[in-house]
């Protein structure tokens, strides 16, 4: 009879298939062989599952990955070049957080990653710029000029001209007659009506505009009718930052069904893939995602507390101490006027409360001068740390430096718009204060964070991963993937009637070298 400890070890030995035999005296472990596999129907077979077995093989081939694991793009360079490098060097994929950065900063990151990673995988973010479409197009042109062949498209509500230009430019047929698309798009989406657009060919109207402007050829436009806007799509559940707080258990199956529908409708040359992001923070959540059919998993919040993240140490410490309930939805600088919100950390900062106050003032008053004197004083003394007029001058200079004279002109005519721009300036700068670690602005830190952070901290508690100084992104990724293998093997055994002892399906954090030993054993 097998002891409970031996049974736990058998489940955790992920590289070895196990045959569990139920007898009158208990459970016995046997290695599968030709002789005993004949009566497999009367025995319990637990297959070997290694981290590289998880996810969709086509997705991994398409992007040159060993593991179906993606570190998502966190704006303002929080998803730093160091984070992207460590992902690529370890057979995973990382996206640089280009959102909110200047073209010069983006170009510097491109050159660094192309030099540092060579032919290893990496990508850059492209955030839809509703208020500044020229910047979106300029970013796309910079990517094309420097040969960035993979982007993560986020915050899109519809397909835009710059996005189509990126996707279609350079498309051609090879000698075998297959369509080759040099530029790949992984969309990050939380709404089915948007996902449907990405799993369809580029809109004809936009293709015609690009041809008319001589940005693409008529041959490229013709071939574009046979490809999807995005070959891969991340179902974004309850994440940090901009989020629709979608539950993963309903979102992922819906998007997978949409993928199958799109393949049946368009018969694309290459398979479509759907991954899952938002809430991935433990071996159990990673296993659940893959078991539900996710082609890959994408992590975000948990990477912010890693050594490689481009954010100050104080914020990393706050994140490493967060619990699942320590997050809140707060007004966003982007689309502030229409009530757009982001999910942020509320522990250790007053940002969510202050941001909500600003939004309510904007909603209920026609201009700053109409606010009660006490409210004006609070905003100037505690939020802006200067007079409203001085804050407007700084805001005005910013928009002029970005070539947005029309915003300034409108604000000079419309006091409500002026108030909105000043309030948006505070909200926009608050995330940079957190990145820089501005000590004067500690209570104003805007820290994008989802409940995944608290789940990870609970799992890492009392382990070597509890201090943020020990958190390295690739090591965390391998822990989640290896743990997912253990959880999945335990589920295989339970589904076949085996009563496992406590701990058989639990995986605790392990150092990288120990994981490599476990995988190779």
Coordinates of C-alpha atoms in Angstrom, one line a residue:
X1 CA 0.0 0.0 0.0
X2 CA 1.3 3.5 -0.9
X3 CA 1.7 6.0 1.9
X4 CA 0.0 9.4 1.7
X5 CA 3.4 11.1 1.4
X6 CA 4.4 8.9 -1.5
X7 CA 1.1 9.6 -3.2
X8 CA 1.7 13.4 -2.8
X9 CA 5.2 13.0 -4.2
X10 CA 3.9 11.0 -7.2
X11 CA 1.4 13.8 -8.1
X12 CA 4.1 16.4 -7.7
X13 CA 6.6 14.5 -9.9
X14 CA 5.1 16.1 -13.0
X15 CA 7.6 14.7 -15.5
X16 CA 6.7 11.1 -14.8
X17 CA 3.4 9.4 -15.7
X18 CA 1.9 7.5 -12.9
X19 CA -0.4 4.5 -12.7
X20 CA -2.4 4.4 -9.5
X21 CA -3.9 0.9 -8.8
X22 CA -6.8 0.6 -6.4
X23 CA -6.8 -2.6 -4.4
X24 CA -8.7 -3.9 -1.4
X25 CA -5.8 -2.7 0.8
X26 CA -5.6 0.8 -0.7
X27 CA -3.7 2.6 -3.5
X28 CA -0.5 1.4 -5.1
X29 CA 1.8 3.3 -7.5
X30 CA 3.0 1.6 -10.6
X31 CA 5.0 3.0 -13.6
X32 CA 3.0 2.6 -16.8
X33 CA 4.3 -0.2 -19.1
X34 CA 3.1 -2.1 -22.1
X35 CA 2.1 -5.1 -20.0
X36 CA 0.0 -3.2 -17.4
X37 CA -1.5 -0.6 -19.9
X38 CA -3.7 -3.4 -21.3
X39 CA -6.0 -3.2 -18.3
X40 CA -5.8 0.6 -18.1
X41 CA -9.6 0.9 -17.9
X42 CA -9.5 -0.6 -14.4
X43 CA -6.6 1.6 -13.3
X44 CA -6.0 5.3 -12.7
X45 CA -3.6 6.9 -15.2
X46 CA -2.0 10.3 -14.4
X47 CA -0.1 11.6 -17.4
X48 CA 3.1 13.5 -17.2
X49 CA 2.4 17.3 -17.6
X50 CA 5.4 19.6 -17.9
X51 CA 5.1 23.5 -18.1
X52 CA 5.9 23.5 -21.8
X53 CA 2.9 21.1 -22.4
X54 CA 0.4 23.8 -21.2
X55 CA -1.4 26.0 -23.6
X56 CA -1.8 25.9 -27.4
X57 CA 1.1 24.6 -29.4
X58 CA 0.2 26.8 -32.4
X59 CA 0.4 29.9 -30.3
X60 CA 3.8 28.9 -29.0
X61 CA 5.1 28.1 -32.5
X62 CA 3.7 31.4 -33.9
X63 CA 5.7 33.5 -31.4
X64 CA 8.7 31.3 -30.9
X65 CA 7.9 30.4 -27.3
X66 CA 8.7 27.5 -25.1
X67 CA 5.9 28.4 -22.6
X68 CA 2.4 29.7 -23.1
X69 CA 3.0 32.6 -20.8
X70 CA 2.8 36.3 -21.5
X71 CA 3.8 39.3 -19.3
X72 CA 1.3 42.0 -20.2
X73 CA 2.2 45.6 -21.1
X74 CA 1.9 48.0 -18.1
X75 CA 1.9 51.6 -19.3
X76 CA 4.6 54.3 -18.7
X77 CA 7.3 51.7 -18.9
X78 CA 6.2 49.8 -15.8
X79 CA 6.5 46.7 -18.0
X80 CA 10.1 47.7 -18.5
X81 CA 12.8 46.6 -20.9
X82 CA 14.3 44.5 -18.1
X83 CA 11.0 42.7 -17.6
X84 CA 10.6 42.1 -21.3
X85 CA 14.2 40.8 -21.6
X86 CA 13.8 38.2 -18.8
X87 CA 10.6 36.9 -20.3
X88 CA 12.2 36.5 -23.8
X89 CA 15.4 34.9 -22.3
X90 CA 13.3 32.3 -20.6
X91 CA 11.1 31.2 -23.5
X92 CA 8.2 33.4 -22.6
X93 CA 6.8 36.6 -24.1
X94 CA 6.8 40.1 -22.6
X95 CA 5.3 43.4 -23.9
X96 CA 7.0 46.7 -23.2
X97 CA 4.6 49.2 -21.7
X98 CA 4.8 52.0 -24.3
X99 CA 1.5 53.6 -23.4
X100 CA 2.0 57.2 -22.0
X101 CA 5.6 57.4 -23.3
X102 CA 7.0 59.8 -25.9
X103 CA 8.1 58.5 -29.3
X104 CA 11.7 59.1 -28.3
X105 CA 11.3 57.0 -25.1
X106 CA 9.7 54.2 -27.2
X107 CA 12.5 54.3 -29.8
X108 CA 15.1 54.0 -27.1
X109 CA 13.3 50.9 -25.7
X110 CA 13.0 49.4 -29.2
X111 CA 16.8 49.7 -29.8
X112 CA 17.6 48.3 -26.4
X113 CA 15.4 45.3 -26.8
X114 CA 16.4 44.6 -30.4
X115 CA 20.1 44.7 -29.3
X116 CA 19.6 42.7 -26.1
X117 CA 17.2 40.0 -27.3
X118 CA 18.1 39.6 -31.0
X119 CA 15.8 37.0 -32.4
X120 CA 14.2 36.1 -29.0
X121 CA 10.5 37.0 -28.7
X122 CA 9.3 40.4 -27.5
X123 CA 6.5 42.9 -28.3
X124 CA 5.4 46.5 -27.7
X125 CA 2.1 47.9 -26.6
X126 CA -0.2 50.1 -28.8
X127 CA -2.9 51.8 -26.8
X128 CA -5.8 53.4 -28.7
X129 CA -5.5 57.2 -28.4
X130 CA -9.0 58.4 -28.7
X131 CA -8.0 62.0 -28.0
X132 CA -4.8 61.9 -30.1
X133 CA -5.1 59.7 -33.2
X134 CA -2.0 61.3 -34.7
X135 CA 0.1 60.0 -31.8
X136 CA -1.3 56.5 -32.4
X137 CA -0.3 56.7 -36.1
X138 CA 3.1 58.1 -35.2
X139 CA 3.7 55.2 -32.8
X140 CA 2.8 52.7 -35.5
X141 CA 5.1 54.3 -38.0
X142 CA 7.9 54.1 -35.4
X143 CA 7.2 50.4 -34.9
X144 CA 7.3 49.8 -38.7
X145 CA 10.4 51.8 -39.2
X146 CA 12.3 49.8 -36.6
X147 CA 10.9 46.3 -37.5
X148 CA 8.8 45.7 -34.4
X149 CA 6.7 42.8 -35.7
X150 CA 4.5 42.1 -32.6
X151 CA 2.2 44.5 -30.8
X152 CA -0.4 44.2 -28.0
X153 CA -3.4 46.2 -29.0
X154 CA -5.3 47.5 -25.9
X155 CA -8.2 49.9 -25.1
X156 CA -9.6 49.7 -28.6
X157 CA -13.4 50.0 -29.0
X158 CA -13.2 49.8 -32.8
X159 CA -10.6 49.0 -35.4
X160 CA -8.6 52.2 -36.3
X161 CA -6.7 53.3 -39.4
X162 CA -3.2 53.1 -37.7
X163 CA -4.0 49.6 -36.4
X164 CA -5.0 48.4 -39.9
X165 CA -1.9 50.0 -41.4
X166 CA 0.4 48.1 -39.0
X167 CA -1.3 44.8 -39.6
X168 CA -1.5 45.0 -43.4
X169 CA 1.8 46.7 -44.3
X170 CA 4.1 44.2 -45.9
X171 CA 1.6 41.4 -46.3
X172 CA 2.4 39.1 -49.3
X173 CA 2.3 35.5 -50.6
X174 CA 5.3 33.2 -50.3
X175 CA 6.5 30.7 -53.0
X176 CA 4.1 28.1 -51.7
X177 CA 1.2 30.6 -52.2
X178 CA 0.6 31.0 -48.4
X179 CA -0.2 34.5 -47.1
X180 CA 2.6 35.9 -45.0
X181 CA 1.8 38.7 -42.5
X182 CA 5.0 40.2 -41.1
X183 CA 3.2 42.1 -38.4
X184 CA 1.3 40.3 -35.7
X185 CA -1.3 41.7 -33.3
X186 CA -2.4 40.2 -30.0
X187 CA -5.5 42.1 -29.0
X188 CA -6.5 42.6 -25.3
X189 CA -10.3 42.8 -25.1
X190 CA -13.1 42.4 -22.6
X191 CA -16.2 43.0 -24.8
X192 CA -17.5 40.5 -27.3
X193 CA -18.5 43.2 -29.8
X194 CA -14.8 44.4 -29.9
X195 CA -13.5 40.8 -30.0
X196 CA -15.6 40.1 -33.0
X197 CA -13.9 43.0 -34.9
X198 CA -10.5 41.6 -34.2
X199 CA -11.4 38.1 -35.3
X200 CA -12.5 39.5 -38.7
X201 CA -10.6 40.9 -41.7
X202 CA -9.7 44.6 -41.7
X203 CA -12.6 46.9 -42.6
X204 CA -12.8 47.6 -46.3
X205 CA -13.3 51.3 -45.8
X206 CA -10.1 51.6 -43.9
X207 CA -8.2 49.6 -46.5
X208 CA -9.5 51.9 -49.2
X209 CA -8.3 54.9 -47.2
X210 CA -4.8 53.5 -46.9
X211 CA -4.6 52.7 -50.6
X212 CA -5.9 56.2 -51.5
X213 CA -3.1 57.6 -49.3
X214 CA -0.6 55.3 -50.9
X215 CA 0.3 53.8 -47.5
X216 CA -0.4 50.3 -48.7
X217 CA -0.6 48.7 -52.2
X218 CA -3.8 47.4 -53.8
X219 CA -2.2 43.9 -53.6
X220 CA -1.8 44.3 -49.8
X221 CA -5.4 45.4 -49.5
X222 CA -6.6 42.5 -51.5
X223 CA -4.7 39.9 -49.4
X224 CA -5.9 41.6 -46.2
X225 CA -9.4 40.3 -46.9
X226 CA -8.1 36.8 -46.0
X227 CA -6.5 37.5 -42.6
X228 CA -7.9 38.4 -39.2
X229 CA -7.0 41.7 -37.6
X230 CA -5.6 39.7 -34.7
X231 CA -4.6 36.1 -34.8
X232 CA -4.5 36.0 -31.0
X233 CA -6.8 37.6 -28.5
X234 CA -6.5 37.9 -24.7
X235 CA -9.8 37.7 -22.9
X236 CA -9.2 40.4 -20.3
X237 CA -11.1 39.6 -17.1
X238 CA -10.9 41.5 -13.7
X239 CA -7.5 43.3 -14.2
X240 CA -5.6 46.2 -12.8
X241 CA -5.9 49.6 -14.6
X242 CA -8.6 49.9 -17.3
X243 CA -11.0 47.0 -16.8
X244 CA -14.6 46.1 -17.2
X245 CA -14.3 43.8 -14.2
X246 CA -15.5 40.8 -16.3
X247 CA -15.6 37.4 -14.6
X248 CA -13.1 35.0 -16.2
X249 CA -15.5 32.0 -15.9
X250 CA -18.0 33.6 -18.3
X251 CA -15.7 35.7 -20.5
X252 CA -13.2 33.0 -21.6
X253 CA -15.8 30.4 -22.8
X254 CA -17.7 33.2 -24.7
X255 CA -14.5 34.3 -26.5
X256 CA -13.5 30.7 -27.3
X257 CA -17.0 30.2 -28.9
X258 CA -16.5 33.4 -30.9
X259 CA -13.1 32.1 -32.1
X260 CA -14.7 28.9 -33.4
X261 CA -17.5 30.9 -35.0
X262 CA -14.9 33.2 -36.8
X263 CA -12.9 30.2 -38.0
X264 CA -16.1 28.7 -39.5
X265 CA -17.1 31.9 -41.1
X266 CA -13.8 33.1 -42.6
X267 CA -11.7 29.8 -42.8
X268 CA -8.5 31.6 -42.0
X269 CA -5.3 30.0 -43.1
X270 CA -3.9 29.8 -39.5
X271 CA -5.8 29.0 -36.3
X272 CA -7.1 31.7 -34.0
X273 CA -6.1 31.6 -30.4
X274 CA -7.7 32.9 -27.2
X275 CA -5.7 33.5 -24.0
X276 CA -6.8 34.7 -20.6
X277 CA -5.6 37.6 -18.5
X278 CA -6.9 39.2 -15.3
X279 CA -6.8 37.3 -12.0
X280 CA -4.0 34.9 -13.0
X281 CA -1.9 34.8 -9.8
X282 CA -1.8 31.3 -8.4
X283 CA -1.2 27.8 -9.6
X284 CA -4.9 27.1 -9.3
X285 CA -6.0 30.0 -11.4
X286 CA -3.4 29.2 -14.1
X287 CA -4.5 25.6 -14.1
X288 CA -8.2 26.6 -14.4
X289 CA -7.4 28.9 -17.3
X290 CA -5.6 26.1 -19.3
X291 CA -8.3 23.6 -18.3
X292 CA -11.0 25.9 -19.7
X293 CA -9.1 26.0 -23.0
X294 CA -6.9 29.1 -22.8
X295 CA -4.2 29.1 -25.4
X296 CA -2.0 31.1 -23.0
X297 CA -2.1 33.0 -19.8
X298 CA -1.3 36.7 -19.3
X299 CA -0.2 38.2 -16.0
X300 CA -0.1 41.9 -15.1
X301 CA -0.6 43.1 -11.5
X302 CA 1.8 40.5 -10.0
X303 CA 4.6 41.6 -12.2
X304 CA 4.5 45.2 -10.8
X305 CA 6.0 44.0 -7.5
X306 CA 8.9 42.2 -9.3
X307 CA 12.5 43.4 -9.2
X308 CA 12.4 44.1 -13.0
X309 CA 9.3 46.4 -12.9
X310 CA 9.8 50.0 -13.8
X311 CA 8.3 51.4 -10.6
X312 CA 9.7 52.6 -7.3
X313 CA 10.6 50.3 -4.4
X314 CA 8.1 51.9 -2.1
X315 CA 5.2 51.0 -4.4
X316 CA 6.5 47.5 -4.9
X317 CA 6.5 47.1 -1.1
X318 CA 2.9 48.4 -0.9
X319 CA 1.8 45.9 -3.6
X320 CA 3.6 43.0 -1.9
X321 CA 1.5 43.7 1.2
X322 CA -1.9 44.1 -0.5
X323 CA -4.9 41.9 0.1
X324 CA -7.6 41.1 -2.4
X325 CA -10.0 43.7 -0.9
X326 CA -7.4 46.5 -1.1
X327 CA -8.4 47.6 -4.5
X328 CA -11.0 50.1 -5.8
X329 CA -12.3 51.6 -9.0
X330 CA -11.3 55.3 -9.5
X331 CA -11.8 57.9 -12.2
X332 CA -9.2 57.7 -15.0
X333 CA -7.3 60.5 -16.8
X334 CA -8.2 58.9 -20.1
X335 CA -11.9 59.5 -21.0
X336 CA -12.4 61.3 -17.6
X337 CA -15.3 63.3 -18.9
X338 CA -17.4 60.2 -19.7
X339 CA -16.7 58.5 -16.4
X340 CA -14.0 56.0 -17.4
X341 CA -12.4 54.2 -14.5
X342 CA -9.3 52.2 -13.5
X343 CA -8.8 49.6 -10.9
X344 CA -6.1 50.8 -8.4
X345 CA -4.6 50.0 -5.0
X346 CA -6.4 51.8 -2.2
X347 CA -4.1 50.7 0.6
X348 CA -1.5 53.3 1.5
X349 CA -2.8 56.0 -0.8
X350 CA -5.7 58.5 -1.0
X351 CA -5.8 58.6 -4.7
X352 CA -9.1 56.7 -5.2
X353 CA -10.9 59.1 -2.8
X354 CA -9.3 62.2 -4.2
X355 CA -10.0 61.1 -7.8
X356 CA -13.6 60.5 -7.0
X357 CA -14.0 63.9 -5.5
X358 CA -12.6 65.6 -8.6
X359 CA -15.0 63.6 -10.8
X360 CA -18.0 64.6 -8.7
X361 CA -17.0 68.2 -8.7
X362 CA -16.6 68.1 -12.5
X363 CA -20.0 66.5 -12.9
X364 CA -21.9 68.9 -10.6
X365 CA -20.3 72.3 -11.3
X366 CA -19.9 74.3 -14.5
X367 CA -16.5 75.7 -13.7
X368 CA -13.9 75.7 -10.9
X369 CA -15.0 79.2 -9.7
X370 CA -18.4 77.7 -9.0
X371 CA -17.1 75.2 -6.4
X372 CA -17.6 76.0 -2.7
X373 CA -14.6 78.0 -1.4
X374 CA -13.7 75.1 1.0
X375 CA -13.6 72.7 -1.9
X376 CA -11.5 75.1 -4.0
X377 CA -9.0 75.4 -1.1
X378 CA -8.8 71.7 -0.5
X379 CA -8.1 71.0 -4.2
X380 CA -5.4 73.7 -4.4
X381 CA -3.8 73.0 -1.1
X382 CA -3.9 69.2 -1.0
X383 CA -4.4 68.0 -4.6
X384 CA -2.7 70.4 -6.9
X385 CA -0.3 71.9 -4.4
X386 CA -0.6 75.2 -6.3
X387 CA -3.3 77.6 -7.4
X388 CA -5.8 76.5 -10.0
X389 CA -4.6 79.2 -12.4
X390 CA -1.0 78.0 -12.1
X391 CA -2.1 74.4 -12.6
X392 CA -3.9 75.5 -15.8
X393 CA -0.7 77.2 -17.1
X394 CA 1.2 73.9 -16.6
X395 CA -1.5 71.9 -18.2
X396 CA -1.7 74.4 -21.1
X397 CA 2.0 74.2 -21.7
X398 CA 1.8 70.4 -21.8
X399 CA -0.9 70.3 -24.4
X400 CA 0.9 72.9 -26.5
X401 CA 4.1 70.8 -26.4
X402 CA 2.1 67.9 -27.8
X403 CA 0.8 70.0 -30.6
X404 CA -2.8 70.0 -29.3
X405 CA -3.7 73.7 -29.8
X406 CA -7.3 72.8 -30.3
X407 CA -7.6 71.5 -26.7
X408 CA -6.2 74.7 -25.3
X409 CA -8.4 76.8 -27.5
X410 CA -11.5 74.9 -26.4
X411 CA -10.5 75.2 -22.7
X412 CA -10.1 79.0 -23.1
X413 CA -13.7 79.1 -24.4
X414 CA -15.2 76.5 -22.1
X415 CA -14.5 76.8 -18.3
X416 CA -15.9 73.2 -17.8
X417 CA -13.4 71.8 -20.2
X418 CA -10.6 73.8 -18.6
X419 CA -11.6 72.3 -15.2
X420 CA -11.6 68.8 -16.8
X421 CA -8.1 69.3 -18.3
X422 CA -6.6 70.5 -15.0
X423 CA -8.2 67.6 -13.1
X424 CA -7.0 65.1 -15.8
X425 CA -3.5 66.6 -15.4
X426 CA -3.6 65.6 -11.7
X427 CA -4.9 62.1 -12.5
X428 CA -2.4 61.6 -15.3
X429 CA 0.6 62.7 -13.2
X430 CA -0.4 60.6 -10.2
X431 CA 0.7 57.4 -11.9
X432 CA 4.1 59.0 -12.7
X433 CA 4.6 60.1 -9.1
X434 CA 4.1 56.4 -8.1
X435 CA 6.7 55.3 -10.7
X436 CA 9.2 57.9 -9.7
X437 CA 8.6 57.5 -5.9
X438 CA 7.9 61.3 -5.4
X439 CA 8.0 61.6 -1.6
X440 CA 5.8 64.7 -1.6
X441 CA 3.1 62.9 -3.5
X442 CA 2.9 59.6 -1.6
X443 CA -0.7 60.0 -0.7
X444 CA -1.5 60.7 -4.4
X445 CA 0.1 57.6 -5.9
X446 CA -2.1 56.0 -8.6
X447 CA -1.1 52.3 -8.5
X448 CA -2.9 50.1 -11.1
X449 CA -3.7 46.8 -9.4
X450 CA -6.3 44.1 -9.6
X451 CA -7.3 41.5 -6.9
X452 CA -4.8 39.1 -8.4
X453 CA -2.1 40.9 -6.4
X454 CA -3.8 39.9 -3.1
X455 CA -4.2 36.3 -4.2
X456 CA -0.6 36.1 -5.1
X457 CA 0.5 37.6 -1.8
X458 CA -1.6 35.1 0.1
X459 CA -0.1 32.2 -1.9
X460 CA 3.5 33.5 -1.4
X461 CA 3.0 34.2 2.3
X462 CA 5.8 32.7 4.5
X463 CA 7.7 31.6 1.4
X464 CA 10.9 33.1 -0.1
X465 CA 8.6 35.1 -2.5
X466 CA 6.9 37.0 0.3
X467 CA 9.5 39.9 0.2
X468 CA 9.2 41.9 -3.0
X469 CA 13.0 42.0 -3.2
X470 CA 12.9 38.3 -4.0
X471 CA 10.3 38.4 -6.7
X472 CA 11.8 37.9 -10.2
X473 CA 9.3 37.7 -13.0
X474 CA 10.5 34.6 -14.8
X475 CA 10.9 32.7 -11.5
X476 CA 7.3 33.6 -10.6
X477 CA 6.1 32.5 -14.1
X478 CA 7.8 29.1 -13.7
X479 CA 6.3 28.7 -10.3
X480 CA 2.8 29.3 -11.7
X481 CA 3.3 27.0 -14.6
X482 CA 4.8 24.2 -12.6
X483 CA 2.2 24.6 -9.9
X484 CA -0.5 24.5 -12.6
X485 CA 0.9 21.1 -13.7
X486 CA 0.6 19.8 -10.2
X487 CA -3.0 21.1 -9.8
X488 CA -4.0 19.6 -13.1
X489 CA -2.5 16.2 -12.4
X490 CA -4.3 16.1 -9.0
X491 CA -7.5 16.9 -10.9
X492 CA -6.9 14.0 -13.3
X493 CA -6.6 11.6 -10.4
X494 CA -9.7 13.0 -8.6
X495 CA -11.8 12.8 -11.8
X496 CA -11.1 9.1 -11.9
X497 CA -12.2 8.4 -8.3
X498 CA -9.0 8.7 -6.4
X499 CA -9.3 10.3 -3.0
X500 CA -6.1 12.3 -2.6
X501 CA -4.6 13.2 0.7
X502 CA -4.5 16.9 1.8
X503 CA -1.8 18.8 0.0
X504 CA -1.6 16.5 -3.0
X505 CA -2.9 19.3 -5.3
X506 CA -1.1 22.1 -3.5
X507 CA 2.1 23.7 -4.8
X508 CA 4.2 26.0 -2.7
X509 CA 6.7 28.5 -4.2
X510 CA 10.1 26.9 -5.2
X511 CA 13.4 28.6 -6.2
X512 CA 14.1 28.5 -9.9
X513 CA 16.9 25.9 -9.7
X514 CA 14.7 23.5 -7.7
X515 CA 11.9 23.8 -10.3
X516 CA 14.4 23.0 -13.1
X517 CA 15.5 19.9 -11.1
X518 CA 11.8 18.8 -10.7
X519 CA 11.1 19.3 -14.4
X520 CA 14.2 17.3 -15.5
X521 CA 13.8 14.5 -13.0

